[in-house]
């Protein structure tokens, strides 16, 4: 059997950890079994879909490298095909037109709720004879669900799951506006696209018996189902689209590596011994639904940060990181021509930052032509003191011939010793002046990277600025 899986998102928002984990598991299962993986956009609910979400889906899938094997399917482009199947189902009497008006249905539902009954369509139209008066009335099309018996399936993750048909409704497969509904389109597509394994979120378990009954009504074999446990947010609540921390594209913007994201996602529910770090190759080689747990996973963004840092420092080639850093500098509108080499930046910041954008933002001051002179007030030392440090720094740095961070450091130590100034204070002043921050990598390295010319030029400006403050 040629394995075929699909990822079938509805374009109603940005992809989050939950969706993308489903996509990854479906993709891995297909790859592991030398099968195919397809992407199907489930956009039948015209009112809720938007193009921005479609764009987001494609962007995320491409960024993560979750490539699909056939053309992308859009359900909205397949309406005529769905219509054909519905006509066939009407003919075979496994579906029927329901002429009940919306207000009647609403009232019946209200009454059922009042009576503490599960609201269900009462099947008024199930056996209606064709009536010429009805022809003019608007209608929906309902599936003729079996009234008795049960539906059973062996879920790859959760084992046998059974539903009584008496629990199920004659649900709508075509709306009043003529558009087909989700549960119907999924079946038609899974069948038409020869999907062998439906891997999706646990929230779809209750849809599965309905879908299986449609498969049976079409005399078709059902696919194998695997429902993935849900992902909870850091507060152990069901993840909601409102939580911006789960929006995958955010991590692209923040400079996370797709390899780290995939590694993080694969461990949300799947395990392979105690192994934590998986290359894509290893994931593809070892993935199996048998090792997907039943319990829900909890998001841990700290862990993701740790993994990303680990990938930046240990896994991804230097060459690739440098290229990516250049991209993120550009995105921040930082012109890297006017500052240190990116390689140097990487060396200096890689152990301090968890993402590429963090490296860029943390080092951006190295590319400023002029300093923000107000930085010099960031220490609580007096202006007079600061001025002295500037002056001696200017003269001492000026006489360094071979500009290197070790020479700079020696000078700083000497300055402190000769002038009886605390080393800590000198460092503080130079740090806030040149970085605008209270924390930074080694100050001698920073001064080295900024370069002698720029350092002296700016020190001179600082001296003039402070002198003016005294007047
Ligand atoms: N379109 C559905 C969703 O986004 C998924 C359907 C399925 O996987 O069967 O939740
Ligand atoms: Zn009806």
GROMACS .gro file of C-alpha atoms and ligand atoms in nm:
model
  482
    1UNK     CA    1   0.000   0.000   0.000
    2UNK     CA    2   0.139   0.340  -0.097
    3UNK     CA    3   0.111   0.557   0.212
    4UNK     CA    4  -0.043   0.899   0.163
    5UNK     CA    5  -0.109   1.158   0.429
    6UNK     CA    6  -0.238   1.510   0.420
    7UNK     CA    7  -0.229   1.832   0.614
    8UNK     CA    8  -0.565   2.003   0.583
    9UNK     CA    9  -0.572   2.340   0.756
   10UNK     CA   10  -0.862   2.580   0.741
   11UNK     CA   11  -0.737   2.929   0.659
   12UNK     CA   12  -0.893   3.102   0.957
   13UNK     CA   13  -0.585   3.240   1.128
   14UNK     CA   14  -0.213   3.194   1.155
   15UNK     CA   15  -0.064   2.847   1.197
   16UNK     CA   16   0.027   2.768   1.554
   17UNK     CA   17   0.222   2.499   1.734
   18UNK     CA   18  -0.077   2.267   1.731
   19UNK     CA   19  -0.140   2.281   1.355
   20UNK     CA   20   0.224   2.264   1.266
   21UNK     CA   21   0.291   1.966   1.491
   22UNK     CA   22   0.006   1.788   1.305
   23UNK     CA   23   0.163   1.886   0.973
   24UNK     CA   24   0.504   1.764   1.087
   25UNK     CA   25   0.378   1.427   1.211
   26UNK     CA   26   0.182   1.369   0.887
   27UNK     CA   27   0.482   1.471   0.682
   28UNK     CA   28   0.723   1.252   0.881
   29UNK     CA   29   0.492   0.953   0.864
   30UNK     CA   30   0.474   0.986   0.486
   31UNK     CA   31   0.850   1.036   0.450
   32UNK     CA   32   0.936   0.749   0.681
   33UNK     CA   33   0.718   0.517   0.476
   34UNK     CA   34   0.829   0.648   0.138
   35UNK     CA   35   0.482   0.775   0.081
   36UNK     CA   36   0.330   1.105  -0.025
   37UNK     CA   37   0.224   1.407   0.172
   38UNK     CA   38  -0.025   1.655   0.038
   39UNK     CA   39  -0.143   1.999   0.140
   40UNK     CA   40  -0.514   2.072   0.123
   41UNK     CA   41  -0.658   2.407   0.212
   42UNK     CA   42  -1.004   2.357   0.362
   43UNK     CA   43  -1.165   2.682   0.265
   44UNK     CA   44  -1.530   2.589   0.221
   45UNK     CA   45  -1.648   2.821   0.496
   46UNK     CA   46  -1.631   3.135   0.285
   47UNK     CA   47  -1.730   3.365   0.570
   48UNK     CA   48  -1.445   3.256   0.796
   49UNK     CA   49  -1.159   3.220   0.547
   50UNK     CA   50  -0.914   3.484   0.451
   51UNK     CA   51  -0.633   3.507   0.201
   52UNK     CA   52  -0.387   3.627   0.460
   53UNK     CA   53  -0.423   3.295   0.639
   54UNK     CA   54  -0.360   3.104   0.316
   55UNK     CA   55  -0.045   3.308   0.267
   56UNK     CA   56   0.059   3.235   0.622
   57UNK     CA   57   0.010   2.860   0.576
   58UNK     CA   58   0.228   2.853   0.266
   59UNK     CA   59   0.492   3.076   0.422
   60UNK     CA   60   0.523   2.859   0.733
   61UNK     CA   61   0.526   2.531   0.543
   62UNK     CA   62   0.795   2.658   0.308
   63UNK     CA   63   1.002   2.806   0.587
   64UNK     CA   64   0.999   2.479   0.779
   65UNK     CA   65   1.066   2.278   0.464
   66UNK     CA   66   0.750   2.070   0.497
   67UNK     CA   67   0.721   2.025   0.125
   68UNK     CA   68   0.414   1.871  -0.034
   69UNK     CA   69   0.411   1.622  -0.317
   70UNK     CA   70   0.126   1.726  -0.542
   71UNK     CA   71  -0.029   2.058  -0.636
   72UNK     CA   72  -0.196   2.235  -0.345
   73UNK     CA   73  -0.563   2.149  -0.325
   74UNK     CA   74  -0.812   2.422  -0.245
   75UNK     CA   75  -1.154   2.290  -0.150
   76UNK     CA   76  -1.314   2.611  -0.273
   77UNK     CA   77  -1.208   2.512  -0.625
   78UNK     CA   78  -1.369   2.172  -0.602
   79UNK     CA   79  -1.731   2.269  -0.548
   80UNK     CA   80  -1.857   2.123  -0.874
   81UNK     CA   81  -1.701   1.791  -0.780
   82UNK     CA   82  -1.869   1.796  -0.438
   83UNK     CA   83  -2.202   1.879  -0.606
   84UNK     CA   84  -2.172   1.570  -0.821
   85UNK     CA   85  -2.121   1.350  -0.521
   86UNK     CA   86  -2.413   1.509  -0.340
   87UNK     CA   87  -2.638   1.450  -0.639
   88UNK     CA   88  -2.527   1.089  -0.638
   89UNK     CA   89  -2.596   1.058  -0.267
   90UNK     CA   90  -2.945   1.204  -0.312
   91UNK     CA   91  -3.007   0.955  -0.587
   92UNK     CA   92  -2.889   0.668  -0.374
   93UNK     CA   93  -3.104   0.802  -0.093
   94UNK     CA   94  -2.819   0.827   0.153
   95UNK     CA   95  -2.881   1.199   0.174
   96UNK     CA   96  -3.198   1.406   0.162
   97UNK     CA   97  -3.325   1.759   0.132
   98UNK     CA   98  -3.445   1.920   0.451
   99UNK     CA   99  -3.692   2.204   0.401
  100UNK     CA  100  -3.729   2.302   0.765
  101UNK     CA  101  -3.691   2.675   0.804
  102UNK     CA  102  -3.415   2.814   1.019
  103UNK     CA  103  -3.658   2.956   1.270
  104UNK     CA  104  -3.837   2.623   1.313
  105UNK     CA  105  -3.505   2.446   1.365
  106UNK     CA  106  -3.397   2.708   1.613
  107UNK     CA  107  -3.714   2.674   1.816
  108UNK     CA  108  -3.689   2.297   1.824
  109UNK     CA  109  -3.334   2.322   1.943
  110UNK     CA  110  -3.431   2.566   2.216
  111UNK     CA  111  -3.700   2.330   2.333
  112UNK     CA  112  -3.461   2.034   2.342
  113UNK     CA  113  -3.212   2.231   2.545
  114UNK     CA  114  -3.489   2.335   2.783
  115UNK     CA  115  -3.577   1.968   2.826
  116UNK     CA  116  -3.209   1.897   2.894
  117UNK     CA  117  -3.183   1.684   2.581
  118UNK     CA  118  -2.888   1.683   2.342
  119UNK     CA  119  -2.999   1.912   2.057
  120UNK     CA  120  -3.048   1.703   1.746
  121UNK     CA  121  -3.235   1.738   1.422
  122UNK     CA  122  -3.562   1.545   1.460
  123UNK     CA  123  -3.546   1.398   1.107
  124UNK     CA  124  -3.878   1.551   0.998
  125UNK     CA  125  -3.774   1.551   0.634
  126UNK     CA  126  -3.594   1.218   0.628
  127UNK     CA  127  -3.874   1.037   0.454
  128UNK     CA  128  -4.053   1.319   0.273
  129UNK     CA  129  -4.205   1.223  -0.058
  130UNK     CA  130  -4.121   1.453  -0.348
  131UNK     CA  131  -4.374   1.726  -0.332
  132UNK     CA  132  -4.410   1.993  -0.597
  133UNK     CA  133  -4.491   2.257  -0.335
  134UNK     CA  134  -4.157   2.198  -0.169
  135UNK     CA  135  -3.964   2.273  -0.486
  136UNK     CA  136  -3.979   2.647  -0.424
  137UNK     CA  137  -3.863   2.630  -0.064
  138UNK     CA  138  -3.505   2.673   0.039
  139UNK     CA  139  -3.338   2.363   0.175
  140UNK     CA  140  -3.024   2.214   0.319
  141UNK     CA  141  -2.904   1.865   0.237
  142UNK     CA  142  -2.859   1.623   0.523
  143UNK     CA  143  -2.677   1.297   0.550
  144UNK     CA  144  -2.897   1.000   0.632
  145UNK     CA  145  -2.707   0.869   0.928
  146UNK     CA  146  -2.794   0.513   1.034
  147UNK     CA  147  -3.037   0.523   1.325
  148UNK     CA  148  -2.904   0.219   1.507
  149UNK     CA  149  -2.586   0.018   1.542
  150UNK     CA  150  -2.249   0.170   1.604
  151UNK     CA  151  -1.939   0.306   1.437
  152UNK     CA  152  -1.605   0.178   1.547
  153UNK     CA  153  -1.250   0.251   1.445
  154UNK     CA  154  -0.906   0.154   1.564
  155UNK     CA  155  -0.722   0.474   1.624
  156UNK     CA  156  -0.346   0.435   1.581
  157UNK     CA  157  -0.285   0.636   1.894
  158UNK     CA  158  -0.590   0.588   2.112
  159UNK     CA  159  -0.693   0.233   2.025
  160UNK     CA  160  -1.054   0.125   1.965
  161UNK     CA  161  -1.308   0.406   1.968
  162UNK     CA  162  -1.677   0.335   1.943
  163UNK     CA  163  -1.980   0.562   1.893
  164UNK     CA  164  -2.345   0.465   1.892
  165UNK     CA  165  -2.526   0.580   1.584
  166UNK     CA  166  -2.817   0.684   1.804
  167UNK     CA  167  -2.587   0.960   1.932
  168UNK     CA  168  -2.536   1.101   1.585
  169UNK     CA  169  -2.739   1.351   1.393
  170UNK     CA  170  -2.853   1.367   1.032
  171UNK     CA  171  -2.598   1.641   0.988
  172UNK     CA  172  -2.594   1.896   0.709
  173UNK     CA  173  -2.369   1.823   0.412
  174UNK     CA  174  -2.486   2.113   0.196
  175UNK     CA  175  -2.580   2.449   0.341
  176UNK     CA  176  -2.877   2.662   0.239
  177UNK     CA  177  -2.647   2.870   0.018
  178UNK     CA  178  -2.549   2.557  -0.175
  179UNK     CA  179  -2.202   2.525  -0.023
  180UNK     CA  180  -2.090   2.187   0.105
  181UNK     CA  181  -1.979   2.144   0.467
  182UNK     CA  182  -1.656   2.039   0.631
  183UNK     CA  183  -1.744   1.682   0.735
  184UNK     CA  184  -1.862   1.600   0.387
  185UNK     CA  185  -1.576   1.759   0.191
  186UNK     CA  186  -1.315   1.591   0.409
  187UNK     CA  187  -1.452   1.249   0.323
  188UNK     CA  188  -1.488   1.319  -0.047
  189UNK     CA  189  -1.134   1.452  -0.059
  190UNK     CA  190  -0.971   1.186   0.155
  191UNK     CA  191  -1.133   0.934  -0.074
  192UNK     CA  192  -1.058   1.109  -0.401
  193UNK     CA  193  -0.699   1.187  -0.300
  194UNK     CA  194  -0.644   0.829  -0.182
  195UNK     CA  195  -0.541   0.926   0.169
  196UNK     CA  196  -0.437   0.616   0.362
  197UNK     CA  197  -0.371   0.776   0.701
  198UNK     CA  198  -0.560   1.067   0.851
  199UNK     CA  199  -0.334   1.221   1.114
  200UNK     CA  200  -0.496   1.515   1.289
  201UNK     CA  201  -0.577   1.674   1.622
  202UNK     CA  202  -0.780   1.499   1.887
  203UNK     CA  203  -1.044   1.771   1.858
  204UNK     CA  204  -1.161   1.591   1.543
  205UNK     CA  205  -1.243   1.260   1.715
  206UNK     CA  206  -1.612   1.351   1.740
  207UNK     CA  207  -1.621   1.421   1.365
  208UNK     CA  208  -1.474   1.084   1.281
  209UNK     CA  209  -1.789   0.867   1.322
  210UNK     CA  210  -1.982   1.106   1.097
  211UNK     CA  211  -1.709   1.088   0.838
  212UNK     CA  212  -1.684   0.711   0.861
  213UNK     CA  213  -2.059   0.679   0.802
  214UNK     CA  214  -2.026   0.886   0.486
  215UNK     CA  215  -1.742   0.661   0.371
  216UNK     CA  216  -1.968   0.361   0.428
  217UNK     CA  217  -2.258   0.522   0.244
  218UNK     CA  218  -2.025   0.565  -0.054
  219UNK     CA  219  -1.925   0.199  -0.019
  220UNK     CA  220  -1.567   0.305   0.040
  221UNK     CA  221  -1.295   0.176   0.265
  222UNK     CA  222  -1.209   0.404   0.554
  223UNK     CA  223  -0.858   0.540   0.604
  224UNK     CA  224  -0.655   0.468   0.917
  225UNK     CA  225  -0.705   0.739   1.178
  226UNK     CA  226  -0.449   0.874   1.421
  227UNK     CA  227  -0.568   1.150   1.651
  228UNK     CA  228  -0.288   1.345   1.815
  229UNK     CA  229  -0.330   1.456   2.174
  230UNK     CA  230  -0.379   1.824   2.226
  231UNK     CA  231  -0.111   2.073   2.315
  232UNK     CA  232  -0.162   2.282   2.625
  233UNK     CA  233  -0.014   2.625   2.678
  234UNK     CA  234   0.224   2.708   2.960
  235UNK     CA  235  -0.072   2.757   3.194
  236UNK     CA  236  -0.197   2.410   3.104
  237UNK     CA  237  -0.491   2.557   2.913
  238UNK     CA  238  -0.592   2.456   2.564
  239UNK     CA  239  -0.386   2.666   2.326
  240UNK     CA  240  -0.586   2.945   2.174
  241UNK     CA  241  -0.516   3.150   1.867
  242UNK     CA  242  -0.523   3.459   2.087
  243UNK     CA  243  -0.195   3.359   2.251
  244UNK     CA  244   0.066   3.523   2.030
  245UNK     CA  245   0.341   3.299   2.170
  246UNK     CA  246   0.212   3.007   1.969
  247UNK     CA  247   0.207   3.182   1.634
  248UNK     CA  248   0.477   3.006   1.433
  249UNK     CA  249   0.555   3.291   1.194
  250UNK     CA  250   0.652   3.499   1.495
  251UNK     CA  251   0.948   3.266   1.542
  252UNK     CA  252   1.058   3.321   1.187
  253UNK     CA  253   1.052   3.695   1.247
  254UNK     CA  254   1.244   3.649   1.571
  255UNK     CA  255   1.521   3.459   1.395
  256UNK     CA  256   1.459   3.105   1.507
  257UNK     CA  257   1.596   2.822   1.300
  258UNK     CA  258   1.346   2.592   1.130
  259UNK     CA  259   1.559   2.294   1.235
  260UNK     CA  260   1.520   2.391   1.601
  261UNK     CA  261   1.146   2.447   1.566
  262UNK     CA  262   1.100   2.105   1.405
  263UNK     CA  263   1.315   1.942   1.672
  264UNK     CA  264   1.105   2.111   1.938
  265UNK     CA  265   0.778   2.011   1.773
  266UNK     CA  266   0.869   1.650   1.715
  267UNK     CA  267   0.923   1.604   2.087
  268UNK     CA  268   0.576   1.737   2.160
  269UNK     CA  269   0.420   1.395   2.184
  270UNK     CA  270   0.675   1.173   2.014
  271UNK     CA  271   0.979   1.015   2.171
  272UNK     CA  272   1.262   0.787   2.077
  273UNK     CA  273   1.434   0.668   2.391
  274UNK     CA  274   1.597   0.954   2.577
  275UNK     CA  275   1.716   1.126   2.265
  276UNK     CA  276   1.641   1.498   2.251
  277UNK     CA  277   1.829   1.631   1.951
  278UNK     CA  278   1.708   1.506   1.615
  279UNK     CA  279   1.826   1.605   1.275
  280UNK     CA  280   1.563   1.598   1.004
  281UNK     CA  281   1.725   1.285   0.871
  282UNK     CA  282   1.697   1.113   1.209
  283UNK     CA  283   1.336   1.219   1.249
  284UNK     CA  284   1.247   1.083   0.908
  285UNK     CA  285   1.430   0.760   0.977
  286UNK     CA  286   1.285   0.691   1.318
  287UNK     CA  287   0.940   0.842   1.323
  288UNK     CA  288   0.657   0.607   1.405
  289UNK     CA  289   0.303   0.660   1.527
  290UNK     CA  290   0.361   0.380   1.777
  291UNK     CA  291   0.579   0.613   1.980
  292UNK     CA  292   0.328   0.893   1.997
  293UNK     CA  293   0.193   0.922   2.349
  294UNK     CA  294  -0.170   0.958   2.448
  295UNK     CA  295  -0.126   1.236   2.698
  296UNK     CA  296  -0.128   1.602   2.610
  297UNK     CA  297   0.193   1.797   2.579
  298UNK     CA  298   0.265   2.127   2.745
  299UNK     CA  299   0.433   2.410   2.563
  300UNK     CA  300   0.763   2.517   2.706
  301UNK     CA  301   0.900   2.822   2.531
  302UNK     CA  302   1.212   2.820   2.748
  303UNK     CA  303   1.293   2.479   2.608
  304UNK     CA  304   1.248   2.613   2.256
  305UNK     CA  305   1.484   2.900   2.332
  306UNK     CA  306   1.737   2.654   2.469
  307UNK     CA  307   1.711   2.437   2.157
  308UNK     CA  308   1.744   2.732   1.926
  309UNK     CA  309   2.056   2.849   2.103
  310UNK     CA  310   2.192   2.497   2.089
  311UNK     CA  311   2.129   2.481   1.714
  312UNK     CA  312   2.290   2.821   1.659
  313UNK     CA  313   2.600   2.721   1.855
  314UNK     CA  314   2.642   2.356   1.775
  315UNK     CA  315   2.444   2.228   1.481
  316UNK     CA  316   2.397   2.468   1.196
  317UNK     CA  317   2.702   2.552   0.987
  318UNK     CA  318   2.873   2.882   1.049
  319UNK     CA  319   2.836   2.973   0.685
  320UNK     CA  320   2.461   2.934   0.698
  321UNK     CA  321   2.428   3.129   1.023
  322UNK     CA  322   2.630   3.418   0.879
  323UNK     CA  323   2.406   3.431   0.575
  324UNK     CA  324   2.097   3.428   0.793
  325UNK     CA  325   2.240   3.696   1.019
  326UNK     CA  326   2.294   3.917   0.716
  327UNK     CA  327   1.928   3.871   0.628
  328UNK     CA  328   1.815   3.969   0.978
  329UNK     CA  329   2.044   4.273   0.986
  330UNK     CA  330   1.887   4.384   0.662
  331UNK     CA  331   1.540   4.332   0.803
  332UNK     CA  332   1.629   4.561   1.093
  333UNK     CA  333   1.753   4.822   0.846
  334UNK     CA  334   2.107   4.800   0.978
  335UNK     CA  335   2.374   4.867   0.723
  336UNK     CA  336   2.650   4.623   0.802
  337UNK     CA  337   2.895   4.806   0.581
  338UNK     CA  338   2.958   5.057   0.856
  339UNK     CA  339   3.067   4.825   1.130
  340UNK     CA  340   3.238   4.503   1.223
  341UNK     CA  341   3.242   4.185   1.027
  342UNK     CA  342   2.939   3.959   1.093
  343UNK     CA  343   3.172   3.670   1.176
  344UNK     CA  344   3.307   3.871   1.469
  345UNK     CA  345   2.959   3.957   1.583
  346UNK     CA  346   2.865   3.594   1.574
  347UNK     CA  347   3.169   3.494   1.783
  348UNK     CA  348   3.099   3.757   2.039
  349UNK     CA  349   2.724   3.713   2.078
  350UNK     CA  350   2.646   3.350   2.000
  351UNK     CA  351   2.672   3.233   2.358
  352UNK     CA  352   2.463   3.520   2.490
  353UNK     CA  353   2.163   3.506   2.256
  354UNK     CA  354   1.887   3.257   2.188
  355UNK     CA  355   1.786   3.379   1.844
  356UNK     CA  356   1.941   3.537   1.539
  357UNK     CA  357   1.736   3.849   1.575
  358UNK     CA  358   1.852   3.879   1.933
  359UNK     CA  359   2.212   3.875   1.809
  360UNK     CA  360   2.125   4.149   1.561
  361UNK     CA  361   1.943   4.366   1.810
  362UNK     CA  362   2.204   4.314   2.083
  363UNK     CA  363   2.486   4.417   1.853
  364UNK     CA  364   2.312   4.693   1.659
  365UNK     CA  365   2.499   4.969   1.844
  366UNK     CA  366   2.819   4.853   1.677
  367UNK     CA  367   2.682   4.985   1.351
  368UNK     CA  368   2.580   5.329   1.474
  369UNK     CA  369   2.790   5.603   1.328
  370UNK     CA  370   2.723   5.840   1.614
  371UNK     CA  371   2.664   5.755   1.973
  372UNK     CA  372   2.360   5.858   2.163
  373UNK     CA  373   2.539   6.099   2.391
  374UNK     CA  374   2.276   6.076   2.657
  375UNK     CA  375   2.399   5.723   2.725
  376UNK     CA  376   2.681   5.873   2.921
  377UNK     CA  377   2.443   5.968   3.197
  378UNK     CA  378   2.342   5.607   3.251
  379UNK     CA  379   2.596   5.548   3.529
  380UNK     CA  380   2.544   5.727   3.855
  381UNK     CA  381   2.895   5.868   3.851
  382UNK     CA  382   2.940   6.244   3.840
  383UNK     CA  383   2.991   6.421   3.509
  384UNK     CA  384   3.329   6.532   3.624
  385UNK     CA  385   3.438   6.179   3.686
  386UNK     CA  386   3.304   6.070   3.350
  387UNK     CA  387   3.487   6.351   3.178
  388UNK     CA  388   3.817   6.245   3.335
  389UNK     CA  389   3.765   5.890   3.214
  390UNK     CA  390   3.691   6.015   2.863
  391UNK     CA  391   3.999   6.226   2.853
  392UNK     CA  392   4.237   5.959   2.973
  393UNK     CA  393   4.070   5.703   2.747
  394UNK     CA  394   4.117   5.931   2.451
  395UNK     CA  395   4.490   5.974   2.510
  396UNK     CA  396   4.552   5.615   2.602
  397UNK     CA  397   4.362   5.465   2.313
  398UNK     CA  398   4.520   5.709   2.075
  399UNK     CA  399   4.865   5.574   2.148
  400UNK     CA  400   4.778   5.213   2.076
  401UNK     CA  401   4.957   5.127   1.757
  402UNK     CA  402   4.849   4.775   1.696
  403UNK     CA  403   4.480   4.792   1.771
  404UNK     CA  404   4.376   4.471   1.944
  405UNK     CA  405   4.143   4.384   2.227
  406UNK     CA  406   4.426   4.265   2.449
  407UNK     CA  407   4.613   4.596   2.401
  408UNK     CA  408   4.295   4.785   2.477
  409UNK     CA  409   4.242   4.583   2.792
  410UNK     CA  410   4.597   4.645   2.911
  411UNK     CA  411   4.546   5.016   2.859
  412UNK     CA  412   4.226   5.018   3.057
  413UNK     CA  413   4.394   4.840   3.348
  414UNK     CA  414   4.685   5.080   3.330
  415UNK     CA  415   4.451   5.381   3.323
  416UNK     CA  416   4.287   5.262   3.641
  417UNK     CA  417   4.615   5.197   3.813
  418UNK     CA  418   4.790   5.519   3.716
  419UNK     CA  419   4.496   5.748   3.785
  420UNK     CA  420   4.372   5.569   4.091
  421UNK     CA  421   4.030   5.510   3.942
  422UNK     CA  422   3.825   5.202   4.001
  423UNK     CA  423   3.857   4.963   3.709
  424UNK     CA  424   3.488   4.884   3.748
  425UNK     CA  425   3.394   5.249   3.704
  426UNK     CA  426   3.604   5.292   3.392
  427UNK     CA  427   3.449   4.984   3.240
  428UNK     CA  428   3.101   5.099   3.330
  429UNK     CA  429   3.149   5.437   3.172
  430UNK     CA  430   3.297   5.296   2.853
  431UNK     CA  431   3.026   5.034   2.835
  432UNK     CA  432   2.728   5.265   2.862
  433UNK     CA  433   2.894   5.512   2.631
  434UNK     CA  434   2.965   5.270   2.353
  435UNK     CA  435   2.683   5.019   2.392
  436UNK     CA  436   2.408   5.218   2.557
  437UNK     CA  437   2.357   4.916   2.783
  438UNK     CA  438   2.457   4.812   3.130
  439UNK     CA  439   2.548   4.464   3.007
  440UNK     CA  440   2.752   4.365   2.707
  441UNK     CA  441   3.027   4.130   2.601
  442UNK     CA  442   3.380   4.221   2.708
  443UNK     CA  443   3.432   4.596   2.673
  444UNK     CA  444   3.782   4.563   2.525
  445UNK     CA  445   3.639   4.343   2.250
  446UNK     CA  446   3.360   4.590   2.185
  447UNK     CA  447   3.603   4.880   2.163
  448UNK     CA  448   3.823   4.675   1.935
  449UNK     CA  449   3.533   4.596   1.703
  450UNK     CA  450   3.411   4.952   1.684
  451UNK     CA  451   3.759   5.045   1.563
  452UNK     CA  452   4.013   5.303   1.665
  453UNK     CA  453   3.896   5.581   1.437
  454UNK     CA  454   3.535   5.562   1.541
  455UNK     CA  455   3.625   5.530   1.909
  456UNK     CA  456   3.848   5.837   1.911
  457UNK     CA  457   3.603   6.038   1.705
  458UNK     CA  458   3.321   5.958   1.943
  459UNK     CA  459   3.527   6.010   2.257
  460UNK     CA  460   3.613   6.357   2.131
  461UNK     CA  461   3.247   6.429   2.077
  462UNK     CA  462   3.165   6.306   2.425
  463UNK     CA  463   3.430   6.527   2.578
  464UNK     CA  464   3.294   6.833   2.400
  465UNK     CA  465   2.942   6.743   2.494
  466UNK     CA  466   3.025   6.704   2.861
  467UNK     CA  467   3.226   7.024   2.869
  468UNK     CA  468   2.922   7.206   2.734
  469UNK     CA  469   2.714   7.057   3.014
  470UNK     CA  470   2.935   7.232   3.266
  471UNK     CA  471   2.889   7.574   3.115
  472LIG     N1  472  -0.963   2.163   0.838
  472LIG     C1  473  -0.955   2.099   0.964
  472LIG     C2  474  -0.892   2.192   1.065
  472LIG     O1  475  -0.824   2.285   1.028
  472LIG     C3  476  -0.875   1.972   0.964
  472LIG     C4  477  -0.949   1.862   0.905
  472LIG     C5  478  -0.884   1.728   0.910
  472LIG     O2  479  -0.764   1.718   0.933
  472LIG     O3  480  -0.956   1.633   0.888
  472LIG     O4  481  -0.907   2.173   1.183
  473LIG    ZN1  482  -3.629   1.920   0.775
   0.00000   0.00000   0.00000
